[in-house]
Amino acid sequence: MVLTFYLWDYARSGWMAQSVQKRFPEIVLGTGIIFSLLVFWDIYSLVTARSRAVGLAEKMTEDLRLEIVERKHAEAELARSNEELERFAYVASHDLQEPLRMISSYTQLIEKRYRERLDAEAGEFMGYVTDGAARMKQLINDLLSYARVGTRGREFQPTPCEAVVKEAVRNLEITLKDAHAAVTYDPLPEVLADSLQLTQLFQNLIGNAVKFHGNEPPCVHISAVKNSHEWTLTVRDNGIGIDPKYAEKIFVIFQRLHTRNEYPGTGIGLAICKKIIERHGGRIWLESGEGRGATFYFTLPVIKG
Amino acid sequence: MERQSLGRTVEILLVEDNPGDVRLTVEALKDGKVSNNMNVVKDGFEAMDFLLRRHQYKEAPRPDLILLDLNLPKKDGREVLTEIKESPDLRRIPVVILTTSKDEADILKSYDLHANCYITKPVDFDLFMKAVQSIENFWFSIVKLPS
């Protein structure tokens, strides 16, 4: 608009040719219309842009809302299927005990009553049956304890980690003494946890550190670092270590890296650790190399307020 | 034998559907301190027929002790327990629940229905034998039962 008046002023100053001066009102009007249209277009596009932006924002909000609904649905589904799986594991392991009790009872009865009448080969075969039944019993018990992490867990309470570590050490007293093992720890935080499960976690990690010891007497050190919203606890040992390519596999239930003759056990300990930590909203991983000891890390949320 | 409170061969009713368990229980009581006669039925209907002397059990003795499994075909142990404890004629007979279940709900339910005690069958053979022998010892040598 300002430009239109300026042109008007400019034209009247007599600089322009006569012919142009004659048609001046039309030129001014034309220019004015063009400018006005431009201005209107600007305003229009501003208005529509705003409404388009609002529309887009609304659509995005709606998308987000749908995504949240979907995610909540998926989470509920996952929780349900986890629950079902736990229930299944519990029922399966419970019902499996019944026939197993028959197998082990009657093999024991045969061994008691007929020991003298069995020849060497029959005795050997009986040995395998007894051993198989004993292992199956162990697997079923382990499966039950694994299922119980989810089904028998207790409410989270403020729990001092040092007391928990002390308790785990007390439970492992004989094992630690026999292995001449030393367990040390830095000041440890208070966390929100199921203290029984946290004790089991430390017990499994310390127990493993002692079980997979190297040539030196086992040394286990526990420490903690606080990040913005979580504690990272570490359990470091000087044992035989683990090839990093197995770093994921060792947390899977019944996965073992050694034969039963080398190291006893079913391969349940770390799977239970992982399940316990996940129930507490944390992560667990390890850093290691063969012959370099192992360091297990796990996170627990910081108590708020 | 002199510690025996009833002074005669005791009658035990075992309600158990698994023949393996029946045999183990019989084996455990064979060398027991108390002279006993084991009667075995395989489900809840047979148990009630035995106790009420119906059908093929018209001549059945009145048991001094009932060993009752919870999970039985047709009529289960909980129903049998209910009927026994609701009957003025039968409710003084001690009922020992002998089951594989460790479930807290089963334990509570059984005591609510007035079971006299609840025992989870030990998985270990020797412990099972000991458990059954101590049931016998407790109920026939220590406890004073109505004569």
Short mmCIF file of C-alpha atoms in Angstrom, two decimals:
data_model
loop_
_atom_site.label_atom_id
_atom_site.label_comp_id
_atom_site.label_asym_id
_atom_site.label_seq_id
_atom_site.Cartn_x
_atom_site.Cartn_y
_atom_site.Cartn_z
CA MET A 1 0.00 0.00 0.00
CA VAL A 2 2.79 2.30 0.94
CA LEU A 3 4.36 1.53 -2.40
CA THR A 4 1.14 2.52 -4.22
CA PHE A 5 1.12 5.97 -2.62
CA TYR A 6 4.77 6.34 -3.31
CA LEU A 7 4.17 5.57 -6.99
CA TRP A 8 1.29 8.11 -7.01
CA ASP A 9 3.55 10.71 -5.57
CA TYR A 10 6.36 9.81 -7.90
CA ALA A 11 4.14 10.00 -10.99
CA ARG A 12 2.72 13.36 -10.04
CA SER A 13 6.17 14.79 -9.78
CA GLY A 14 6.20 15.03 -13.59
CA TRP A 15 9.05 12.73 -14.32
CA MET A 16 7.03 10.45 -16.49
CA ALA A 17 5.99 10.83 -20.07
CA GLN A 18 2.73 12.59 -20.90
CA SER A 19 1.08 9.39 -22.19
CA VAL A 20 1.95 7.56 -19.10
CA GLN A 21 0.69 10.46 -17.00
CA LYS A 22 -2.65 10.27 -18.77
CA ARG A 23 -3.13 6.60 -17.90
CA PHE A 24 -1.76 7.05 -14.46
CA PRO A 25 -4.96 6.38 -12.50
CA GLU A 26 -5.37 2.94 -14.21
CA ILE A 27 -1.75 2.05 -13.52
CA VAL A 28 -2.06 3.05 -9.92
CA LEU A 29 -5.33 1.19 -9.58
CA GLY A 30 -3.90 -1.92 -11.28
CA THR A 31 -0.80 -1.91 -9.16
CA GLY A 32 -2.94 -1.33 -6.10
CA ILE A 33 -5.15 -4.30 -6.94
CA ILE A 34 -2.13 -6.53 -7.57
CA PHE A 35 -0.55 -5.52 -4.28
CA SER A 36 -3.80 -5.88 -2.43
CA LEU A 37 -4.26 -9.35 -3.94
CA LEU A 38 -0.73 -10.23 -2.90
CA VAL A 39 -1.39 -9.00 0.60
CA PHE A 40 -4.69 -10.86 0.76
CA TRP A 41 -2.97 -13.98 -0.56
CA ASP A 42 -0.36 -13.61 2.15
CA ILE A 43 -2.97 -13.24 4.85
CA TYR A 44 -4.99 -16.07 3.36
CA SER A 45 -2.01 -18.39 3.23
CA LEU A 46 -1.04 -17.36 6.74
CA VAL A 47 -4.51 -18.21 7.96
CA THR A 48 -4.69 -21.48 6.05
CA ALA A 49 -1.14 -22.36 7.09
CA ARG A 50 -2.14 -21.86 10.67
CA SER A 51 -5.21 -24.01 10.29
CA ARG A 52 -3.19 -26.57 8.34
CA ALA A 53 -0.62 -26.58 11.14
CA VAL A 54 -3.38 -26.98 13.70
CA GLY A 55 -4.84 -29.78 11.60
CA LEU A 56 -1.46 -31.46 11.32
CA ALA A 57 -0.85 -31.10 15.03
CA GLU A 58 -4.28 -32.57 15.72
CA LYS A 59 -3.58 -35.45 13.37
CA MET A 60 -0.22 -36.08 15.01
CA THR A 61 -1.81 -35.98 18.44
CA GLU A 62 -4.41 -38.44 17.25
CA ASP A 63 -1.70 -40.69 15.74
CA LEU A 64 0.23 -40.51 18.99
CA ARG A 65 -2.87 -41.30 20.97
CA LEU A 66 -3.57 -44.29 18.75
CA GLU A 67 0.03 -45.39 19.10
CA ILE A 68 -0.19 -45.13 22.88
CA VAL A 69 -3.42 -47.14 22.86
CA GLU A 70 -1.78 -49.73 20.61
CA ARG A 71 1.32 -49.88 22.77
CA LYS A 72 -0.73 -50.21 25.95
CA HIS A 73 -2.65 -52.98 24.26
CA ALA A 74 0.60 -54.69 23.24
CA GLU A 75 1.99 -54.29 26.76
CA ALA A 76 -1.14 -55.80 28.28
CA GLU A 77 -0.91 -58.61 25.75
CA LEU A 78 2.73 -59.21 26.63
CA ALA A 79 2.00 -59.17 30.36
CA ARG A 80 -0.83 -61.62 29.79
CA SER A 81 1.29 -63.98 27.71
CA ASN A 82 4.12 -63.74 30.27
CA GLU A 83 1.66 -64.59 32.98
CA GLU A 84 0.36 -67.50 30.95
CA LEU A 85 3.89 -68.71 30.33
CA GLU A 86 4.69 -68.54 34.03
CA ARG A 87 1.48 -70.34 34.87
CA PHE A 88 2.32 -72.96 32.25
CA ALA A 89 5.85 -73.42 33.59
CA TYR A 90 4.50 -73.70 37.09
CA VAL A 91 1.81 -76.23 36.24
CA ALA A 92 4.11 -78.21 33.97
CA SER A 93 6.89 -78.43 36.52
CA HIS A 94 4.41 -79.24 39.27
CA ASP A 95 2.67 -81.99 37.34
CA LEU A 96 5.96 -83.39 36.05
CA GLN A 97 7.05 -84.04 39.62
CA GLU A 98 4.37 -86.67 40.08
CA PRO A 99 5.57 -89.25 37.51
CA LEU A 100 9.15 -88.37 38.34
CA ARG A 101 8.54 -89.28 41.97
CA MET A 102 7.40 -92.70 40.75
CA ILE A 103 10.53 -93.22 38.65
CA SER A 104 12.95 -92.22 41.37
CA SER A 105 11.07 -94.03 44.15
CA TYR A 106 10.92 -97.31 42.31
CA THR A 107 14.49 -97.20 41.06
CA GLN A 108 15.55 -96.62 44.66
CA LEU A 109 13.37 -99.52 45.76
CA ILE A 110 14.90 -101.79 43.09
CA GLU A 111 18.40 -100.76 44.09
CA LYS A 112 17.63 -101.45 47.75
CA ARG A 113 15.94 -104.79 47.30
CA TYR A 114 17.70 -106.26 44.27
CA ARG A 115 21.19 -104.83 44.44
CA GLU A 116 22.78 -108.27 44.96
CA ARG A 117 20.77 -109.87 42.21
CA LEU A 118 21.59 -107.29 39.51
CA ASP A 119 24.60 -108.08 37.31
CA ALA A 120 27.19 -105.40 36.49
CA GLU A 121 25.44 -104.26 33.32
CA ALA A 122 22.00 -104.01 34.94
CA GLY A 123 23.64 -102.07 37.77
CA GLU A 124 25.16 -99.66 35.23
CA PHE A 125 21.80 -99.16 33.51
CA MET A 126 20.12 -98.55 36.83
CA GLY A 127 22.78 -95.94 37.52
CA TYR A 128 21.79 -94.04 34.36
CA VAL A 129 18.10 -94.18 35.29
CA THR A 130 18.83 -92.87 38.78
CA ASP A 131 21.10 -90.15 37.42
CA GLY A 132 18.54 -89.13 34.78
CA ALA A 133 15.78 -88.95 37.35
CA ALA A 134 17.95 -86.88 39.70
CA ARG A 135 18.78 -84.44 36.89
CA MET A 136 15.19 -84.16 35.82
CA LYS A 137 14.23 -83.44 39.41
CA GLN A 138 16.81 -80.65 39.47
CA LEU A 139 15.56 -79.22 36.16
CA ILE A 140 11.97 -79.24 37.36
CA ASN A 141 12.94 -77.53 40.61
CA ASP A 142 14.89 -74.93 38.64
CA LEU A 143 12.00 -74.37 36.26
CA LEU A 144 9.75 -73.88 39.27
CA SER A 145 12.09 -71.31 40.82
CA TYR A 146 12.32 -69.53 37.46
CA ALA A 147 8.53 -69.38 37.18
CA ARG A 148 8.29 -68.19 40.78
CA VAL A 149 10.36 -65.06 40.08
CA GLY A 150 7.25 -63.73 38.37
CA THR A 151 4.49 -65.45 40.32
CA ARG A 152 5.86 -65.36 43.87
CA GLY A 153 7.62 -61.99 43.75
CA ARG A 154 7.05 -59.63 46.68
CA GLU A 155 6.35 -55.90 46.69
CA PHE A 156 9.35 -53.60 46.24
CA GLN A 157 10.61 -51.94 49.42
CA PRO A 158 13.54 -49.60 50.04
CA THR A 159 16.35 -52.15 50.42
CA PRO A 160 19.95 -51.44 51.44
CA CYS A 161 22.20 -53.35 49.02
CA GLU A 162 24.92 -53.82 51.63
CA ALA A 163 22.59 -55.79 53.91
CA VAL A 164 21.52 -57.85 50.91
CA VAL A 165 25.13 -58.62 49.94
CA LYS A 166 25.90 -59.57 53.55
CA GLU A 167 22.94 -61.92 53.55
CA ALA A 168 24.05 -63.50 50.25
CA VAL A 169 27.56 -63.96 51.64
CA ARG A 170 26.12 -65.54 54.79
CA ASN A 171 24.10 -67.98 52.68
CA LEU A 172 27.23 -68.91 50.73
CA GLU A 173 29.44 -69.15 53.82
CA ILE A 174 30.55 -72.77 53.39
CA THR A 175 31.12 -72.45 49.64
CA LEU A 176 33.18 -69.29 50.13
CA LYS A 177 35.20 -70.84 52.96
CA ASP A 178 35.95 -74.02 51.01
CA ALA A 179 37.13 -72.01 48.00
CA HIS A 180 39.16 -69.55 50.15
CA ALA A 181 37.16 -66.83 48.40
CA ALA A 182 37.16 -63.15 49.34
CA VAL A 183 34.11 -60.94 48.78
CA THR A 184 34.62 -57.19 49.14
CA TYR A 185 32.34 -54.24 48.42
CA ASP A 186 32.31 -50.46 48.22
CA PRO A 187 29.55 -48.42 49.90
CA LEU A 188 26.36 -49.60 48.21
CA PRO A 189 23.09 -47.70 47.71
CA GLU A 190 19.59 -48.26 48.97
CA VAL A 191 17.33 -49.36 46.13
CA LEU A 192 13.67 -50.18 45.62
CA ALA A 193 13.60 -53.97 45.45
CA ASP A 194 12.25 -57.32 46.51
CA SER A 195 15.00 -58.05 49.04
CA LEU A 196 14.66 -61.84 48.76
CA GLN A 197 15.09 -61.71 45.00
CA LEU A 198 17.97 -59.26 45.24
CA THR A 199 19.66 -61.61 47.71
CA GLN A 200 19.16 -64.46 45.27
CA LEU A 201 20.66 -62.33 42.49
CA PHE A 202 23.82 -61.54 44.46
CA GLN A 203 24.02 -65.12 45.64
CA ASN A 204 23.88 -66.41 42.06
CA LEU A 205 26.48 -63.92 40.81
CA ILE A 206 28.89 -64.45 43.72
CA GLY A 207 28.28 -68.21 43.56
CA ASN A 208 29.15 -68.22 39.85
CA ALA A 209 32.27 -66.16 40.46
CA VAL A 210 33.44 -68.79 42.94
CA LYS A 211 32.36 -71.76 40.85
CA PHE A 212 34.17 -70.55 37.73
CA HIS A 213 37.36 -69.61 39.53
CA GLY A 214 40.79 -69.55 37.95
CA ASN A 215 44.12 -70.63 39.42
CA GLU A 216 44.05 -67.87 42.03
CA PRO A 217 41.67 -68.01 45.01
CA PRO A 218 38.45 -66.29 43.93
CA CYS A 219 38.14 -62.55 44.61
CA VAL A 220 34.77 -60.88 44.11
CA HIS A 221 34.31 -57.14 44.33
CA ILE A 222 30.97 -55.32 44.27
CA SER A 223 30.63 -51.61 43.55
CA ALA A 224 27.98 -49.10 42.46
CA VAL A 225 27.84 -45.99 40.28
CA LYS A 226 24.93 -43.55 40.10
CA ASN A 227 23.83 -42.11 36.75
CA SER A 228 20.99 -39.63 36.39
CA HIS A 229 18.13 -42.00 37.00
CA GLU A 230 19.66 -45.37 37.81
CA TRP A 231 22.29 -47.21 39.77
CA THR A 232 24.70 -49.45 37.93
CA LEU A 233 26.02 -52.17 40.18
CA THR A 234 28.99 -54.29 39.20
CA VAL A 235 30.12 -57.70 40.41
CA ARG A 236 33.70 -58.28 39.28
CA ASP A 237 35.64 -61.52 39.63
CA ASN A 238 39.04 -62.94 38.76
CA GLY A 239 37.73 -66.24 37.41
CA ILE A 240 38.08 -68.03 34.07
CA GLY A 241 35.99 -65.41 32.25
CA ILE A 242 33.61 -65.87 29.35
CA ASP A 243 34.21 -65.55 25.62
CA PRO A 244 32.31 -62.33 24.65
CA LYS A 245 30.51 -64.21 21.87
CA TYR A 246 28.54 -66.03 24.58
CA ALA A 247 27.67 -62.81 26.44
CA GLU A 248 23.98 -63.07 25.46
CA LYS A 249 23.61 -66.82 25.48
CA ILE A 250 24.56 -67.29 29.11
CA PHE A 251 21.42 -65.47 30.25
CA VAL A 252 19.13 -67.92 28.44
CA ILE A 253 17.47 -70.58 30.59
CA PHE A 254 19.30 -73.95 30.66
CA GLN A 255 22.11 -72.69 28.40
CA ARG A 256 25.49 -73.90 29.53
CA LEU A 257 28.99 -73.38 28.21
CA HIS A 258 30.55 -76.39 29.93
CA THR A 259 29.76 -80.08 30.33
CA ARG A 260 28.27 -81.28 33.58
CA ASN A 261 31.53 -83.06 34.34
CA GLU A 262 33.50 -79.81 34.17
CA TYR A 263 31.03 -77.71 36.15
CA PRO A 264 27.82 -78.97 37.75
CA GLY A 265 24.51 -77.15 37.34
CA THR A 266 21.57 -76.88 34.98
CA GLY A 267 22.19 -73.37 33.63
CA ILE A 268 19.43 -71.63 35.55
CA GLY A 269 21.35 -69.12 37.71
CA LEU A 270 21.88 -66.27 35.25
CA ALA A 271 18.46 -66.75 33.65
CA ILE A 272 16.95 -66.18 37.10
CA CYS A 273 19.22 -63.12 37.58
CA LYS A 274 17.99 -61.67 34.30
CA LYS A 275 14.37 -62.29 35.17
CA ILE A 276 14.80 -60.72 38.61
CA ILE A 277 16.47 -57.61 37.16
CA GLU A 278 13.86 -57.25 34.44
CA ARG A 279 11.13 -57.50 37.05
CA HIS A 280 12.85 -54.58 38.82
CA GLY A 281 12.94 -52.51 35.62
CA GLY A 282 16.68 -52.86 35.06
CA ARG A 283 19.13 -54.45 32.62
CA ILE A 284 21.92 -56.95 33.14
CA TRP A 285 24.99 -57.58 30.96
CA LEU A 286 28.58 -58.59 31.24
CA GLU A 287 32.06 -57.66 30.11
CA SER A 288 34.62 -60.40 29.96
CA GLY A 289 37.19 -62.28 27.99
CA GLU A 290 38.49 -65.79 28.37
CA GLY A 291 40.99 -65.90 31.22
CA ARG A 292 40.36 -62.26 32.16
CA GLY A 293 37.69 -62.66 34.80
CA ALA A 294 34.13 -61.50 34.36
CA THR A 295 32.33 -58.30 35.34
CA PHE A 296 28.57 -58.42 35.58
CA TYR A 297 26.69 -55.13 35.43
CA PHE A 298 23.07 -54.55 36.32
CA THR A 299 20.96 -51.45 36.73
CA LEU A 300 18.29 -50.60 39.27
CA PRO A 301 16.17 -47.41 39.30
CA VAL A 302 17.16 -44.67 41.74
CA ILE A 303 14.65 -44.14 44.55
CA LYS A 304 12.85 -40.87 43.82
CA GLY A 305 12.22 -38.19 46.41
CA MET B 1 3.16 -103.18 70.07
CA GLU B 2 2.48 -102.25 73.70
CA ARG B 3 2.33 -98.56 72.79
CA GLN B 4 -0.59 -99.25 70.53
CA SER B 5 -3.57 -97.30 71.79
CA LEU B 6 -6.28 -99.41 70.19
CA GLY B 7 -4.91 -102.82 71.15
CA ARG B 8 -6.01 -104.51 67.91
CA THR B 9 -5.18 -104.55 64.23
CA VAL B 10 -5.93 -101.05 62.99
CA GLU B 11 -7.93 -100.43 59.84
CA ILE B 12 -6.57 -97.85 57.45
CA LEU B 13 -8.48 -96.59 54.41
CA LEU B 14 -6.21 -95.33 51.66
CA VAL B 15 -7.97 -93.27 48.98
CA GLU B 16 -5.43 -93.09 46.16
CA ASP B 17 -5.76 -93.51 42.40
CA ASN B 18 -2.10 -94.01 41.58
CA PRO B 19 -1.13 -97.70 41.97
CA GLY B 20 2.53 -96.68 42.34
CA ASP B 21 1.69 -94.60 45.38
CA VAL B 22 -0.59 -97.29 46.80
CA ARG B 23 2.24 -99.78 46.62
CA LEU B 24 4.75 -97.38 48.18
CA THR B 25 2.38 -96.66 51.05
CA VAL B 26 1.75 -100.37 51.59
CA GLU B 27 5.53 -100.99 51.52
CA ALA B 28 6.11 -98.24 54.05
CA LEU B 29 3.48 -99.62 56.45
CA LYS B 30 4.55 -103.24 56.01
CA ASP B 31 7.37 -102.91 58.49
CA GLY B 32 5.39 -100.53 60.71
CA LYS B 33 5.27 -100.79 64.46
CA VAL B 34 1.51 -101.24 64.48
CA SER B 35 -0.30 -104.24 63.07
CA ASN B 36 -2.49 -102.75 60.38
CA ASN B 37 -4.88 -103.70 57.66
CA MET B 38 -4.75 -101.52 54.58
CA ASN B 39 -7.94 -101.00 52.58
CA VAL B 40 -7.52 -99.28 49.23
CA VAL B 41 -10.09 -97.45 47.08
CA LYS B 42 -9.32 -95.60 43.87
CA ASP B 43 -11.75 -92.69 43.73
CA GLY B 44 -14.09 -90.55 45.79
CA PHE B 45 -17.25 -92.57 45.02
CA GLU B 46 -15.59 -95.81 46.13
CA ALA B 47 -14.38 -94.04 49.26
CA MET B 48 -17.90 -92.95 50.22
CA ASP B 49 -19.30 -96.42 49.38
CA PHE B 50 -16.65 -97.95 51.64
CA LEU B 51 -17.34 -95.54 54.49
CA LEU B 52 -21.14 -95.85 54.22
CA ARG B 53 -20.91 -99.63 53.61
CA ARG B 54 -22.75 -99.54 50.31
CA HIS B 55 -22.63 -101.83 47.25
CA GLN B 56 -19.59 -104.10 47.28
CA TYR B 57 -18.47 -102.67 50.64
CA LYS B 58 -21.36 -103.94 52.80
CA GLU B 59 -18.92 -105.84 55.01
CA ALA B 60 -16.31 -103.11 55.11
CA PRO B 61 -14.67 -102.39 58.47
CA ARG B 62 -14.90 -98.91 59.94
CA PRO B 63 -11.50 -97.31 59.36
CA ASP B 64 -9.48 -95.91 62.27
CA LEU B 65 -7.64 -93.56 59.94
CA ILE B 66 -8.22 -92.25 56.42
CA LEU B 67 -5.32 -91.33 54.12
CA LEU B 68 -6.88 -89.15 51.46
CA ASP B 69 -5.38 -87.89 48.22
CA LEU B 70 -6.86 -84.60 46.96
CA ASN B 71 -6.78 -85.11 43.22
CA LEU B 72 -8.92 -88.11 42.47
CA PRO B 73 -11.00 -89.10 39.46
CA LYS B 74 -14.79 -88.62 39.48
CA LYS B 75 -15.27 -87.33 43.03
CA ASP B 76 -12.17 -85.57 44.33
CA GLY B 77 -10.65 -85.55 47.79
CA ARG B 78 -12.14 -82.19 48.78
CA GLU B 79 -15.66 -83.47 48.22
CA VAL B 80 -14.93 -86.68 50.12
CA LEU B 81 -13.47 -84.64 52.99
CA THR B 82 -16.57 -82.40 53.04
CA GLU B 83 -18.92 -85.37 53.18
CA ILE B 84 -16.92 -87.11 55.92
CA LYS B 85 -16.75 -84.03 58.13
CA GLU B 86 -20.45 -83.23 57.60
CA SER B 87 -21.49 -86.71 58.67
CA PRO B 88 -22.03 -87.16 62.44
CA ASP B 89 -21.14 -90.85 62.05
CA LEU B 90 -17.89 -90.35 60.20
CA ARG B 91 -16.45 -87.04 61.28
CA ARG B 92 -14.50 -88.40 64.25
CA ILE B 93 -12.36 -90.55 61.99
CA PRO B 94 -9.07 -88.69 61.54
CA VAL B 95 -8.42 -87.73 57.92
CA VAL B 96 -4.83 -87.24 56.79
CA ILE B 97 -4.51 -85.43 53.47
CA LEU B 98 -1.63 -87.06 51.59
CA THR B 99 -1.06 -85.29 48.30
CA THR B 100 1.59 -83.98 45.91
CA SER B 101 0.15 -80.47 46.08
CA LYS B 102 2.11 -77.83 47.97
CA ASP B 103 -0.41 -75.21 46.94
CA GLU B 104 -1.30 -72.83 49.78
CA ALA B 105 -4.91 -72.72 48.54
CA ASP B 106 -5.20 -76.53 48.86
CA ILE B 107 -3.71 -76.43 52.36
CA LEU B 108 -6.10 -73.70 53.55
CA LYS B 109 -9.11 -75.34 51.92
CA SER B 110 -8.30 -78.70 53.51
CA TYR B 111 -8.03 -77.27 57.02
CA ASP B 112 -11.17 -75.22 56.44
CA LEU B 113 -12.92 -78.51 55.68
CA HIS B 114 -11.55 -79.88 59.00
CA ALA B 115 -8.81 -82.14 57.69
CA ASN B 116 -6.87 -83.46 60.71
CA CYS B 117 -3.55 -82.85 59.02
CA TYR B 118 -2.07 -82.11 55.65
CA ILE B 119 1.05 -83.80 54.29
CA THR B 120 2.77 -83.17 50.98
CA LYS B 121 4.22 -86.43 49.64
CA PRO B 122 7.98 -86.09 49.83
CA VAL B 123 9.61 -86.54 46.41
CA ASP B 124 12.51 -88.43 47.95
CA PHE B 125 11.84 -92.14 48.43
CA ASP B 126 13.34 -92.45 51.92
CA LEU B 127 11.55 -89.33 53.11
CA PHE B 128 8.28 -90.68 51.73
CA MET B 129 8.75 -93.93 53.65
CA LYS B 130 9.55 -92.00 56.81
CA ALA B 131 6.56 -89.68 56.36
CA VAL B 132 4.12 -92.59 56.04
CA GLN B 133 5.68 -94.41 58.98
CA SER B 134 5.43 -91.32 61.15
CA ILE B 135 1.76 -90.90 60.23
CA GLU B 136 1.17 -94.40 61.52
CA ASN B 137 3.30 -93.85 64.61
CA PHE B 138 1.63 -90.55 65.46
CA TRP B 139 -1.99 -91.60 64.99
CA PHE B 140 -1.75 -95.05 66.55
CA SER B 141 0.93 -94.69 69.22
CA ILE B 142 0.80 -91.10 70.36
CA VAL B 143 -2.70 -89.82 69.73
CA LYS B 144 -5.59 -90.96 71.92
CA LEU B 145 -8.45 -91.90 69.60
CA PRO B 146 -12.09 -92.59 70.57
CA SER B 147 -12.50 -96.31 71.06
#
